[in-house]
Amino acid sequence: MDILIRSTPDGVSLAAADILADYARRGATLGLATGSTPLGTYRELIRRYQAGEVSFADCTAFLLDEYVGLAPEHEQSYHHTIRHEFTSHVDFDDARVFSPDGTADNPWAAAAEYEQAIIDSGGVDIQLLGIGTNGHIGFNEPGAALDGPTHVDTLHPQTISDNSRFFDSAADVPIHVLTQGLGTIKRAGHLLMLATGEGKATAVAALAEGPLTTMCPASVLQSHPRVTVIVDEAAGSKLHNIDYHRFVEANALPR
Ligand code: PGA
């Protein structure tokens, strides 16, 4: 696992945009994430697109997760959010931006169909990830199956509390979600994890330096052959091996 430490959240966004732009130029399948953390990266990619530096015309995207019960046009659905924040501002083909169907009559069948769609596409080349304060990735909460497929899950009360800022109240946050499983996420060719702010410091230390355990779903990144974690100083502040991570960064292999 390569851990890159940047002094500010903007530095994290620039470093992440560099990596994603390289994949976009190759017409890759991008695994996209919602939440606050990747917004700066999306803004930077939009800027580079407008400057003629990168195109997404040949890319495909698969989102990590979706709320059960929110229609695609609901402004907090991830179907809507990813378009609003990123894909509709660049030359992404909207028909190639996929997310789990949160309004399916049978969400378990929708989960299985989404898993199969990812496999049929040839798989995700690079998966962008954020981390929850409780160590979740996607909506894989503590206790998630370490090799699980896309599935229906129940949000942890901590996640409902964290995400209530996007809704009128915590009572409006859907309780059920569809999420790529940890097994789905691990099949991506390259995992790119971003974290900023002190609130993520404990989760980042657990993902990088704690045991590989279902109680910190993000720790499954330890078992993946190609992982880049980019954090700002605050999110990296509880890493013990910080000097080692800086040494690795200074001697990084080419991307
Ligand atoms: P955030 O969420 O980027 O809004 O902090 C990350 C996550 O919960 O996975």
PDB file of N, CA and C in Angstrom, residues 112-154:
ATOM      1  N   ALA A 112     -27.675  -8.348  -7.349  1.00  0.00           N
ATOM      2  CA  ALA A 112     -27.035  -9.408  -8.137  1.00  0.00           C
ATOM      3  C   ALA A 112     -26.821  -8.945  -9.582  1.00  0.00           C
ATOM      4  N   GLU A 113     -27.802  -8.201 -10.120  1.00  0.00           N
ATOM      5  CA  GLU A 113     -27.666  -7.698 -11.496  1.00  0.00           C
ATOM      6  C   GLU A 113     -26.503  -6.709 -11.606  1.00  0.00           C
ATOM      7  N   TYR A 114     -26.341  -5.882 -10.587  1.00  0.00           N
ATOM      8  CA  TYR A 114     -25.258  -4.886 -10.618  1.00  0.00           C
ATOM      9  C   TYR A 114     -23.897  -5.581 -10.550  1.00  0.00           C
ATOM     10  N   GLU A 115     -23.809  -6.578  -9.689  1.00  0.00           N
ATOM     11  CA  GLU A 115     -22.559  -7.346  -9.586  1.00  0.00           C
ATOM     12  C   GLU A 115     -22.205  -7.936 -10.951  1.00  0.00           C
ATOM     13  N   GLN A 116     -23.223  -8.508 -11.613  1.00  0.00           N
ATOM     14  CA  GLN A 116     -22.985  -9.144 -12.918  1.00  0.00           C
ATOM     15  C   GLN A 116     -22.615  -8.104 -13.974  1.00  0.00           C
ATOM     16  N   ALA A 117     -23.253  -6.928 -13.896  1.00  0.00           N
ATOM     17  CA  ALA A 117     -22.946  -5.878 -14.885  1.00  0.00           C
ATOM     18  C   ALA A 117     -21.488  -5.444 -14.779  1.00  0.00           C
ATOM     19  N   ILE A 118     -20.977  -5.365 -13.568  1.00  0.00           N
ATOM     20  CA  ILE A 118     -19.558  -4.989 -13.397  1.00  0.00           C
ATOM     21  C   ILE A 118     -18.662  -6.065 -14.011  1.00  0.00           C
ATOM     22  N   ILE A 119     -18.999  -7.322 -13.731  1.00  0.00           N
ATOM     23  CA  ILE A 119     -18.196  -8.430 -14.274  1.00  0.00           C
ATOM     24  C   ILE A 119     -18.262  -8.421 -15.804  1.00  0.00           C
ATOM     25  N   ASP A 120     -19.487  -8.263 -16.346  1.00  0.00           N
ATOM     26  CA  ASP A 120     -19.662  -8.309 -17.800  1.00  0.00           C
ATOM     27  C   ASP A 120     -18.932  -7.169 -18.504  1.00  0.00           C
ATOM     28  N   SER A 121     -18.756  -6.058 -17.806  1.00  0.00           N
ATOM     29  CA  SER A 121     -18.066  -4.914 -18.425  1.00  0.00           C
ATOM     30  C   SER A 121     -16.563  -5.145 -18.531  1.00  0.00           C
ATOM     31  N   GLY A 122     -16.086  -6.194 -17.885  1.00  0.00           N
ATOM     32  CA  GLY A 122     -14.637  -6.425 -17.869  1.00  0.00           C
ATOM     33  C   GLY A 122     -14.002  -5.968 -16.567  1.00  0.00           C
ATOM     34  N   GLY A 123     -14.798  -5.362 -15.691  1.00  0.00           N
ATOM     35  CA  GLY A 123     -14.292  -4.990 -14.365  1.00  0.00           C
ATOM     36  C   GLY A 123     -13.823  -3.546 -14.288  1.00  0.00           C
ATOM     37  N   VAL A 124     -13.681  -3.094 -13.062  1.00  0.00           N
ATOM     38  CA  VAL A 124     -13.277  -1.712 -12.785  1.00  0.00           C
ATOM     39  C   VAL A 124     -11.746  -1.634 -12.797  1.00  0.00           C
ATOM     40  N   ASP A 125     -11.219  -0.650 -13.534  1.00  0.00           N
ATOM     41  CA  ASP A 125      -9.757  -0.495 -13.599  1.00  0.00           C
ATOM     42  C   ASP A 125      -9.220   0.227 -12.371  1.00  0.00           C
ATOM     43  N   ILE A 126      -9.912   1.293 -11.984  1.00  0.00           N
ATOM     44  CA  ILE A 126      -9.474   2.016 -10.783  1.00  0.00           C
ATOM     45  C   ILE A 126     -10.712   2.414  -9.987  1.00  0.00           C
ATOM     46  N   GLN A 127     -10.694   2.100  -8.706  1.00  0.00           N
ATOM     47  CA  GLN A 127     -11.831   2.386  -7.835  1.00  0.00           C
ATOM     48  C   GLN A 127     -11.455   3.485  -6.858  1.00  0.00           C
ATOM     49  N   LEU A 128     -12.161   4.609  -6.955  1.00  0.00           N
ATOM     50  CA  LEU A 128     -11.992   5.706  -6.012  1.00  0.00           C
ATOM     51  C   LEU A 128     -12.790   5.383  -4.748  1.00  0.00           C
ATOM     52  N   LEU A 129     -12.197   5.615  -3.591  1.00  0.00           N
ATOM     53  CA  LEU A 129     -12.848   5.278  -2.319  1.00  0.00           C
ATOM     54  C   LEU A 129     -12.686   6.401  -1.313  1.00  0.00           C
ATOM     55  N   GLY A 130     -13.731   6.626  -0.505  1.00  0.00           N
ATOM     56  CA  GLY A 130     -13.595   7.400   0.714  1.00  0.00           C
ATOM     57  C   GLY A 130     -13.676   6.419   1.873  1.00  0.00           C
ATOM     58  N   ILE A 131     -13.523   6.934   3.072  1.00  0.00           N
ATOM     59  CA  ILE A 131     -13.631   6.062   4.249  1.00  0.00           C
ATOM     60  C   ILE A 131     -14.578   6.712   5.251  1.00  0.00           C
ATOM     61  N   GLY A 132     -15.464   5.915   5.839  1.00  0.00           N
ATOM     62  CA  GLY A 132     -16.337   6.430   6.886  1.00  0.00           C
ATOM     63  C   GLY A 132     -15.567   6.570   8.194  1.00  0.00           C
ATOM     64  N   THR A 133     -16.082   7.373   9.095  1.00  0.00           N
ATOM     65  CA  THR A 133     -15.390   7.518  10.386  1.00  0.00           C
ATOM     66  C   THR A 133     -15.356   6.178  11.128  1.00  0.00           C
ATOM     67  N   ASN A 134     -16.261   5.252  10.769  1.00  0.00           N
ATOM     68  CA  ASN A 134     -16.247   3.924  11.400  1.00  0.00           C
ATOM     69  C   ASN A 134     -15.489   2.899  10.559  1.00  0.00           C
ATOM     70  N   GLY A 135     -14.747   3.377   9.545  1.00  0.00           N
ATOM     71  CA  GLY A 135     -13.924   2.465   8.739  1.00  0.00           C
ATOM     72  C   GLY A 135     -14.658   1.832   7.578  1.00  0.00           C
ATOM     73  N   HIS A 136     -15.895   2.287   7.300  1.00  0.00           N
ATOM     74  CA  HIS A 136     -16.596   1.646   6.175  1.00  0.00           C
ATOM     75  C   HIS A 136     -16.030   2.094   4.837  1.00  0.00           C
ATOM     76  N   ILE A 137     -16.186   1.255   3.828  1.00  0.00           N
ATOM     77  CA  ILE A 137     -15.933   1.660   2.438  1.00  0.00           C
ATOM     78  C   ILE A 137     -17.146   1.247   1.620  1.00  0.00           C
ATOM     79  N   GLY A 138     -17.505   2.109   0.625  1.00  0.00           N
ATOM     80  CA  GLY A 138     -18.834   1.964   0.063  1.00  0.00           C
ATOM     81  C   GLY A 138     -19.761   2.072   1.260  1.00  0.00           C
ATOM     82  N   PHE A 139     -20.767   1.227   1.305  1.00  0.00           N
ATOM     83  CA  PHE A 139     -21.597   1.157   2.521  1.00  0.00           C
ATOM     84  C   PHE A 139     -21.375  -0.191   3.208  1.00  0.00           C
ATOM     85  N   ASN A 140     -20.157  -0.691   3.150  1.00  0.00           N
ATOM     86  CA  ASN A 140     -19.812  -1.901   3.888  1.00  0.00           C
ATOM     87  C   ASN A 140     -19.461  -1.492   5.307  1.00  0.00           C
ATOM     88  N   GLU A 141     -20.411  -1.717   6.196  1.00  0.00           N
ATOM     89  CA  GLU A 141     -20.245  -1.302   7.585  1.00  0.00           C
ATOM     90  C   GLU A 141     -19.445  -2.342   8.366  1.00  0.00           C
ATOM     91  N   PRO A 142     -18.951  -1.992   9.559  1.00  0.00           N
ATOM     92  CA  PRO A 142     -18.220  -2.978  10.359  1.00  0.00           C
ATOM     93  C   PRO A 142     -19.033  -4.268  10.486  1.00  0.00           C
ATOM     94  N   GLY A 143     -18.364  -5.392  10.246  1.00  0.00           N
ATOM     95  CA  GLY A 143     -19.045  -6.687  10.268  1.00  0.00           C
ATOM     96  C   GLY A 143     -19.327  -7.221   8.871  1.00  0.00           C
ATOM     97  N   ALA A 144     -19.042  -6.415   7.837  1.00  0.00           N
ATOM     98  CA  ALA A 144     -19.314  -6.835   6.454  1.00  0.00           C
ATOM     99  C   ALA A 144     -18.463  -8.054   6.091  1.00  0.00           C
ATOM    100  N   ALA A 145     -19.022  -8.876   5.191  1.00  0.00           N
ATOM    101  CA  ALA A 145     -18.273 -10.048   4.708  1.00  0.00           C
ATOM    102  C   ALA A 145     -17.040  -9.581   3.938  1.00  0.00           C
ATOM    103  N   LEU A 146     -15.884 -10.122   4.277  1.00  0.00           N
ATOM    104  CA  LEU A 146     -14.628  -9.641   3.687  1.00  0.00           C
ATOM    105  C   LEU A 146     -14.526  -9.923   2.197  1.00  0.00           C
ATOM    106  N   ASP A 147     -15.313 -10.870   1.695  1.00  0.00           N
ATOM    107  CA  ASP A 147     -15.287 -11.195   0.269  1.00  0.00           C
ATOM    108  C   ASP A 147     -16.655 -11.056  -0.371  1.00  0.00           C
ATOM    109  N   GLY A 148     -17.541 -10.291   0.240  1.00  0.00           N
ATOM    110  CA  GLY A 148     -18.928 -10.253  -0.198  1.00  0.00           C
ATOM    111  C   GLY A 148     -19.140  -9.573  -1.540  1.00  0.00           C
ATOM    112  N   PRO A 149     -20.225  -9.943  -2.243  1.00  0.00           N
ATOM    113  CA  PRO A 149     -20.602  -9.291  -3.500  1.00  0.00           C
ATOM    114  C   PRO A 149     -21.481  -8.061  -3.226  1.00  0.00           C
ATOM    115  N   THR A 150     -21.916  -7.399  -4.291  1.00  0.00           N
ATOM    116  CA  THR A 150     -22.898  -6.317  -4.158  1.00  0.00           C
ATOM    117  C   THR A 150     -24.124  -6.863  -3.429  1.00  0.00           C
ATOM    118  N   HIS A 151     -24.601  -6.131  -2.443  1.00  0.00           N
ATOM    119  CA  HIS A 151     -25.672  -6.661  -1.579  1.00  0.00           C
ATOM    120  C   HIS A 151     -26.491  -5.521  -0.976  1.00  0.00           C
ATOM    121  N   VAL A 152     -27.582  -5.912  -0.348  1.00  0.00           N
ATOM    122  CA  VAL A 152     -28.407  -4.969   0.410  1.00  0.00           C
ATOM    123  C   VAL A 152     -27.848  -4.922   1.826  1.00  0.00           C
ATOM    124  N   ASP A 153     -27.700  -3.711   2.359  1.00  0.00           N
ATOM    125  CA  ASP A 153     -27.156  -3.603   3.717  1.00  0.00           C
ATOM    126  C   ASP A 153     -27.977  -2.603   4.522  1.00  0.00           C
ATOM    127  N   THR A 154     -27.767  -2.614   5.820  1.00  0.00           N
ATOM    128  CA  THR A 154     -28.424  -1.676   6.728  1.00  0.00           C
ATOM    129  C   THR A 154     -27.371  -0.710   7.238  1.00  0.00           C
TER     130      THR A 154
END
